[in-house]
Amino acid sequence: MATGKVHNMDFQEDSSSGTTGNDLGQRYRHAGDLTGEQPTRPFAEISITVPWGHISGKWYGPQNVQPILGLHGWQDNAGTYDLLMPLLSPDVAFLSIDLPGHGLSSRLPDGCYYNSVDNLYVIRLIMKQYKWEKVSLVGHSMSSIICFVFAAVFPDKVDMIIGIDALKPHQRPYPSVIRTMETRLDEFLREDERNRSKNEPPSYTYDELIERVYLGTFHSVNKEHCKHLMARNVQKSEKYPDKFYFCRDRRLKFYNYAIGSQELCVEMAHRIKCPYMFIKATQSSYFEDKKYYDEVLDVLLKKPNFEYIEANGSHHVHMNSPEAIIEPVNNFIQRFGPAAAAAERLKAKEAKESKL
């Protein structure tokens, strides 16, 4: 299937050199740009044109086949899969992107609010640019929820989903939802004004950055792995030679997650028909009253192509313990990933034509 090279930066297998253009000259593409280490697996840095700028990503594996599209969690970035990629079958192509405002991707314009559901539009834009009829998705946390919603809204456009540790849009008591809306809008206004001021944010030493990432994930990522989430989210300070600052969009802290009621979530679960694997980390919470999670899980478990896996680990189990999930992940991709799906469609087409 055609992949369409709609990128602004040349494909490069060695990602140790700095990016150029789009004000990315002082940015880092993987942890080794800061530490001198080699990438966990060779990748090509790409940039996909979108109406407000570009979406950046790391393309692993062959570039002449359709990749799996990998999406990260809230305030993380494409580095979230750095430790899983070396364990993936080498013939599988995987495109791990930075969502808008994260990593090396463009921020939304000043005054624009970040809504979780807008990432459905991002997926559709990427599909259109690369001319993919269907997409295979891997998502962690916030993006696992986005994959769930996308597969429900566009059931005929998804070949497979692998979701990690967040199943569905979370339900909150309505008074809490209203208070959160009030607080987040006020805080968003403050951060939007700070963005327009162009002042450099607070800066930190490398060790201080690692500590802040570690605390920011509520200790979910082992400290030695935090560098993989940090690299694409930081920039060297122009004021202090030995310090760095976080350059992801500060408005992301006040993302709007509201997607709908529990009844809507149940209806979405009924609509999903693609092969779907969900991985639950046993040391992570459910982020809502478990009864809501269980109700949707019960619907999915009745589907013949849904697979449920429990893995011993924290919310970032794919970073801390990738070896705990890689066997079922590789097996699932082999059966339902882009190559398998394309072969199945070709087989169906040939069978149809033979009857004419």
Coordinates of C-alpha atoms in Angstrom, one line a residue:
M1 CA 0.0 0.0 0.0
A2 CA 1.3 3.5 -0.9
T3 CA 2.7 5.4 2.1
G4 CA 3.1 8.8 0.4
K5 CA 6.2 10.7 1.6
V6 CA 4.4 13.8 2.9
H7 CA 7.2 15.1 5.1
N8 CA 9.3 18.2 5.4
M9 CA 12.4 16.5 6.7
D10 CA 14.5 13.9 4.9
F11 CA 14.3 10.3 6.2
Q12 CA 17.4 9.6 8.2
E13 CA 18.3 6.2 9.8
D14 CA 20.8 7.9 12.2
S15 CA 18.8 10.3 14.3
S16 CA 21.8 11.7 16.3
S17 CA 22.0 14.9 14.4
G18 CA 19.7 17.8 15.3
T19 CA 16.5 18.6 13.3
T20 CA 16.4 21.6 11.1
G21 CA 13.6 24.0 10.2
N22 CA 10.4 24.8 12.0
D23 CA 12.4 26.3 14.8
L24 CA 13.6 22.7 15.8
G25 CA 17.4 23.4 15.6
Q26 CA 17.9 23.1 19.3
R27 CA 15.5 20.2 19.8
Y28 CA 16.2 16.6 20.7
R29 CA 14.7 13.6 18.9
H30 CA 15.6 10.8 21.2
A31 CA 17.4 10.4 24.6
G32 CA 20.7 9.8 23.0
D33 CA 20.8 13.4 21.6
L34 CA 21.2 14.4 25.3
T35 CA 23.2 11.4 26.6
G36 CA 25.3 10.3 23.6
E37 CA 23.7 6.9 23.5
Q38 CA 22.5 5.2 20.3
P39 CA 18.7 5.1 19.6
T40 CA 17.1 2.0 21.1
R41 CA 16.3 1.1 17.4
P42 CA 17.1 3.1 14.2
F43 CA 14.3 5.3 13.1
A44 CA 13.6 8.0 10.5
E45 CA 12.4 11.4 11.8
I46 CA 9.5 12.6 9.7
S47 CA 7.3 15.7 9.6
I48 CA 3.7 15.5 8.2
T49 CA 2.2 18.7 7.0
V50 CA -1.1 19.7 8.7
P51 CA -3.1 23.0 8.4
W52 CA -1.6 24.5 11.5
G53 CA 2.0 23.3 11.0
H54 CA 3.3 19.8 11.2
I55 CA 3.0 16.5 13.0
S56 CA 6.4 15.0 13.9
G57 CA 7.1 11.3 14.2
K58 CA 9.6 8.5 14.4
W59 CA 9.2 5.9 11.7
Y60 CA 10.7 2.5 12.6
G61 CA 11.2 -0.4 10.2
P62 CA 10.5 -0.6 6.4
Q63 CA 9.3 2.6 4.7
N64 CA 7.7 1.0 1.7
V65 CA 4.8 -0.5 3.6
Q66 CA 2.0 0.9 5.7
P67 CA 3.0 1.4 9.4
I68 CA 1.1 0.9 12.5
L69 CA 0.3 4.3 13.9
G70 CA 1.4 4.7 17.5
L71 CA -0.1 7.4 19.8
H72 CA 1.1 8.4 23.2
G73 CA -0.4 9.5 26.5
W74 CA -1.2 12.9 27.9
Q75 CA 1.9 15.2 27.9
D76 CA 4.1 12.3 26.8
N77 CA 5.4 12.0 23.2
A78 CA 6.7 9.6 20.5
G79 CA 9.4 8.4 22.8
T80 CA 6.8 6.4 24.8
Y81 CA 7.5 3.4 22.5
D82 CA 11.3 3.7 22.5
L83 CA 11.7 0.6 24.8
L84 CA 9.1 -1.5 23.0
M85 CA 10.4 -0.9 19.5
P86 CA 13.6 -3.1 19.8
L87 CA 11.3 -6.1 20.7
L88 CA 8.9 -5.6 17.8
S89 CA 9.3 -7.9 14.8
P90 CA 11.8 -6.1 12.5
D91 CA 9.6 -6.5 9.4
V92 CA 6.8 -4.4 11.1
A93 CA 6.7 -0.7 10.2
F94 CA 5.7 1.5 13.1
L95 CA 5.1 5.3 13.1
S96 CA 5.1 6.8 16.6
I97 CA 3.9 10.4 16.4
D98 CA 3.9 13.4 18.7
L99 CA 0.3 14.7 19.0
P100 CA -0.3 18.5 18.6
G101 CA 1.5 20.5 21.2
H102 CA 3.6 17.5 22.3
G103 CA 7.1 16.7 21.4
L104 CA 8.3 18.2 18.1
S105 CA 4.8 18.7 16.7
S106 CA 3.4 22.1 16.1
R107 CA 1.3 23.7 18.8
L108 CA -2.3 24.7 18.1
P109 CA -2.5 28.5 17.3
D110 CA -2.8 30.9 20.1
G111 CA -6.3 31.0 21.6
C112 CA -7.2 27.5 20.5
Y113 CA -8.2 25.0 23.2
Y114 CA -7.0 21.4 23.3
N115 CA -9.8 18.8 23.2
S116 CA -9.1 15.1 23.4
V117 CA -11.6 14.2 20.8
D118 CA -9.8 16.5 18.2
N119 CA -7.2 13.8 17.9
L120 CA -9.7 11.8 15.8
Y121 CA -9.2 14.6 13.2
V122 CA -5.4 14.2 13.5
I123 CA -5.7 10.5 12.7
R124 CA -7.9 11.2 9.7
L125 CA -5.5 13.8 8.4
I126 CA -2.6 11.4 8.6
M127 CA -4.7 8.7 6.8
K128 CA -5.6 11.2 4.1
Q129 CA -2.0 12.4 3.6
Y130 CA -0.6 8.9 3.3
K131 CA -3.7 7.6 1.3
W132 CA -4.5 4.8 3.9
E133 CA -7.9 3.4 3.5
K134 CA -7.7 1.8 6.9
V135 CA -5.4 2.4 9.9
S136 CA -3.9 0.1 12.6
L137 CA -3.6 1.8 15.9
V138 CA -1.6 1.4 19.1
G139 CA -2.4 3.8 21.9
H140 CA -1.4 4.3 25.5
S141 CA -3.5 6.0 28.2
M142 CA -5.2 9.1 26.7
S143 CA -4.5 7.7 23.2
S144 CA -5.8 4.2 24.1
I145 CA -9.1 6.0 24.8
I146 CA -8.8 7.9 21.5
C147 CA -8.3 4.6 19.7
F148 CA -11.5 3.2 21.3
V149 CA -13.5 6.3 20.2
F150 CA -12.0 6.3 16.7
A151 CA -12.9 2.6 16.2
A152 CA -16.4 3.3 17.3
V153 CA -16.9 6.4 15.1
F154 CA -15.1 5.0 12.1
P155 CA -15.6 1.2 12.4
D156 CA -14.9 0.6 8.7
K157 CA -11.6 2.5 8.8
V158 CA -9.7 0.5 11.4
D159 CA -7.8 -2.8 10.8
M160 CA -6.8 -3.3 14.5
I161 CA -6.3 -1.7 17.8
I162 CA -3.9 -2.3 20.7
G163 CA -4.8 -0.2 23.7
I164 CA -2.7 0.1 26.8
D165 CA -4.1 0.7 30.3
A166 CA -7.0 3.1 29.6
L167 CA -10.0 1.5 28.1
K168 CA -12.6 4.2 27.5
P169 CA -13.6 7.8 28.3
H170 CA -13.6 8.2 32.0
Q171 CA -16.8 9.1 33.9
R172 CA -16.8 11.6 36.7
P173 CA -19.6 12.9 39.0
Y174 CA -21.3 15.8 37.2
P175 CA -20.5 18.4 40.0
S176 CA -16.8 17.4 39.6
V177 CA -17.0 17.8 35.8
I178 CA -18.4 21.3 36.1
R179 CA -15.8 22.4 38.6
T180 CA -13.1 21.0 36.4
M181 CA -14.4 22.9 33.4
E182 CA -14.3 26.1 35.4
T183 CA -10.8 25.6 36.7
R184 CA -9.3 24.3 33.5
L185 CA -10.7 27.2 31.4
D186 CA -9.2 29.8 33.8
E187 CA -5.9 28.0 33.9
F188 CA -5.9 27.7 30.1
L189 CA -6.4 31.4 29.7
R190 CA -3.3 32.0 31.9
E191 CA -1.1 29.6 30.0
D192 CA -2.3 30.9 26.7
E193 CA -1.2 34.4 27.7
R194 CA 2.1 33.1 28.9
N195 CA 2.6 31.5 25.5
R196 CA 2.1 34.8 23.8
S197 CA 4.5 36.5 26.0
K198 CA 7.4 34.5 24.5
N199 CA 9.3 34.5 27.8
E200 CA 11.5 31.5 28.4
P201 CA 9.9 29.1 30.9
P202 CA 11.7 28.0 34.1
S203 CA 14.8 26.0 33.4
Y204 CA 16.3 23.0 35.1
T205 CA 19.4 20.8 35.1
Y206 CA 19.3 17.4 33.4
D207 CA 18.9 15.6 36.7
E208 CA 16.1 18.0 37.8
L209 CA 14.3 17.4 34.5
I210 CA 14.4 13.6 35.1
E211 CA 13.0 14.1 38.6
R212 CA 10.2 16.3 37.4
V213 CA 9.2 13.8 34.7
Y214 CA 9.4 11.0 37.3
L215 CA 7.1 13.0 39.7
G216 CA 4.9 14.1 36.8
T217 CA 4.1 10.5 35.9
F218 CA 3.3 9.8 39.6
H219 CA 6.3 7.4 39.7
S220 CA 4.7 5.4 36.8
V221 CA 7.9 5.5 34.7
N222 CA 11.0 4.0 36.3
K223 CA 13.5 6.9 36.8
E224 CA 16.1 5.4 34.4
H225 CA 13.5 5.4 31.6
C226 CA 12.3 9.0 32.1
K227 CA 14.9 10.3 29.6
H228 CA 12.9 8.6 26.8
L229 CA 9.8 10.8 27.6
M230 CA 11.9 13.9 28.4
A231 CA 14.0 14.3 25.2
R232 CA 11.4 15.4 22.7
N233 CA 9.7 17.7 25.3
V234 CA 12.7 19.8 26.3
Q235 CA 14.9 22.5 24.7
K236 CA 18.3 24.0 25.8
S237 CA 18.0 27.2 27.7
E238 CA 19.3 30.4 26.0
K239 CA 19.8 32.0 29.4
Y240 CA 21.6 29.2 31.3
P241 CA 24.1 27.1 29.3
D242 CA 23.8 24.0 31.5
K243 CA 20.0 24.0 31.8
F244 CA 16.9 23.1 29.8
Y245 CA 13.2 23.9 29.8
F246 CA 10.1 22.0 28.9
C247 CA 8.8 23.2 25.5
R248 CA 5.7 21.2 25.1
D249 CA 2.6 23.5 25.0
R250 CA 1.8 24.4 28.6
R251 CA -1.9 24.6 27.7
L252 CA -1.8 20.8 27.5
K253 CA -2.0 20.7 31.3
F254 CA -5.6 21.8 30.9
Y255 CA -6.8 19.4 28.2
N256 CA -10.5 18.9 27.8
Y257 CA -11.1 15.2 28.2
A258 CA -14.9 15.2 28.2
I259 CA -16.2 12.9 25.5
G260 CA -19.6 11.7 26.7
S261 CA -21.8 9.8 29.1
Q262 CA -21.4 6.1 30.1
E263 CA -24.4 5.3 27.9
L264 CA -22.4 6.7 24.9
C265 CA -19.4 4.6 25.9
V266 CA -21.4 1.5 26.0
E267 CA -22.9 2.3 22.5
M268 CA -19.3 2.9 21.3
A269 CA -18.2 -0.5 22.5
H270 CA -21.0 -2.1 20.6
R271 CA -20.0 -0.4 17.4
I272 CA -16.4 -1.5 17.4
K273 CA -15.8 -4.5 15.1
C274 CA -12.1 -4.6 14.4
P275 CA -9.6 -7.0 16.1
Y276 CA -8.9 -5.3 19.4
M277 CA -6.4 -6.1 22.1
F278 CA -6.5 -4.3 25.5
I279 CA -3.7 -4.6 28.0
K280 CA -4.4 -3.7 31.6
A281 CA -1.6 -2.9 33.9
T282 CA -2.3 -4.6 37.3
Q283 CA -0.5 -1.9 39.3
S284 CA -2.5 0.9 37.8
S285 CA -5.8 2.4 38.7
Y286 CA -9.0 2.4 36.6
F287 CA -9.2 6.3 36.7
E288 CA -13.0 6.1 37.4
D289 CA -15.4 4.0 39.3
K290 CA -14.6 0.4 38.2
K291 CA -18.3 -0.4 37.5
Y292 CA -18.1 1.9 34.4
Y293 CA -15.0 0.1 33.2
D294 CA -16.5 -3.3 33.8
E295 CA -19.7 -2.5 32.0
V296 CA -17.8 -1.6 28.8
L297 CA -15.3 -4.4 29.2
D298 CA -18.2 -6.9 29.4
V299 CA -19.5 -5.7 26.0
L300 CA -16.1 -6.1 24.4
L301 CA -15.4 -9.5 25.9
K302 CA -18.4 -10.9 24.0
K303 CA -16.7 -10.0 20.7
P304 CA -14.9 -12.9 19.1
N305 CA -11.9 -10.7 18.0
F306 CA -11.3 -8.9 21.3
E307 CA -8.4 -10.0 23.5
Y308 CA -7.9 -9.0 27.1
I309 CA -4.4 -9.1 28.6
E310 CA -3.3 -8.4 32.2
A311 CA 0.3 -7.4 32.7
N312 CA 2.2 -7.0 35.9
G313 CA 3.3 -3.4 35.9
S314 CA 2.5 0.3 36.3
H315 CA 0.5 2.6 34.0
H316 CA 3.6 2.8 31.7
V317 CA 4.0 -1.0 31.6
H318 CA 5.1 -0.7 28.0
M319 CA 8.1 1.3 29.1
N320 CA 9.1 -0.4 32.4
S321 CA 8.3 -4.0 31.4
P322 CA 8.0 -4.2 27.6
E323 CA 9.1 -7.8 27.7
A324 CA 5.9 -8.6 29.7
I325 CA 3.7 -7.7 26.8
I326 CA 5.7 -8.1 23.6
E327 CA 4.8 -11.8 22.9
P328 CA 1.0 -11.2 22.7
V329 CA 1.6 -7.9 21.0
N330 CA 3.8 -9.4 18.3
N331 CA 1.4 -12.3 17.9
F332 CA -1.6 -10.0 17.5
I333 CA 0.2 -7.8 15.0
Q334 CA 1.2 -10.8 13.0
R335 CA -2.5 -11.9 12.8
F336 CA -4.2 -8.5 12.3
G337 CA -1.6 -5.8 11.6
P338 CA -1.4 -3.9 8.3
A339 CA 0.4 -6.7 6.3
A340 CA -2.1 -9.3 7.4
A341 CA -5.1 -7.0 6.8
A342 CA -3.8 -6.1 3.3
A343 CA -3.4 -9.8 2.5
E344 CA -6.9 -10.5 3.7
R345 CA -8.4 -7.7 1.6
L346 CA -6.4 -8.9 -1.5
K347 CA -7.7 -12.5 -0.9
A348 CA -11.3 -11.2 -0.6
K349 CA -10.9 -9.2 -3.8
E350 CA -9.5 -12.1 -5.8
A351 CA -12.3 -14.4 -4.5
K352 CA -14.9 -11.8 -5.6
E353 CA -13.3 -11.4 -9.0
S354 CA -13.2 -15.1 -9.6
K355 CA -17.0 -15.3 -9.3
L356 CA -17.6 -12.6 -11.9

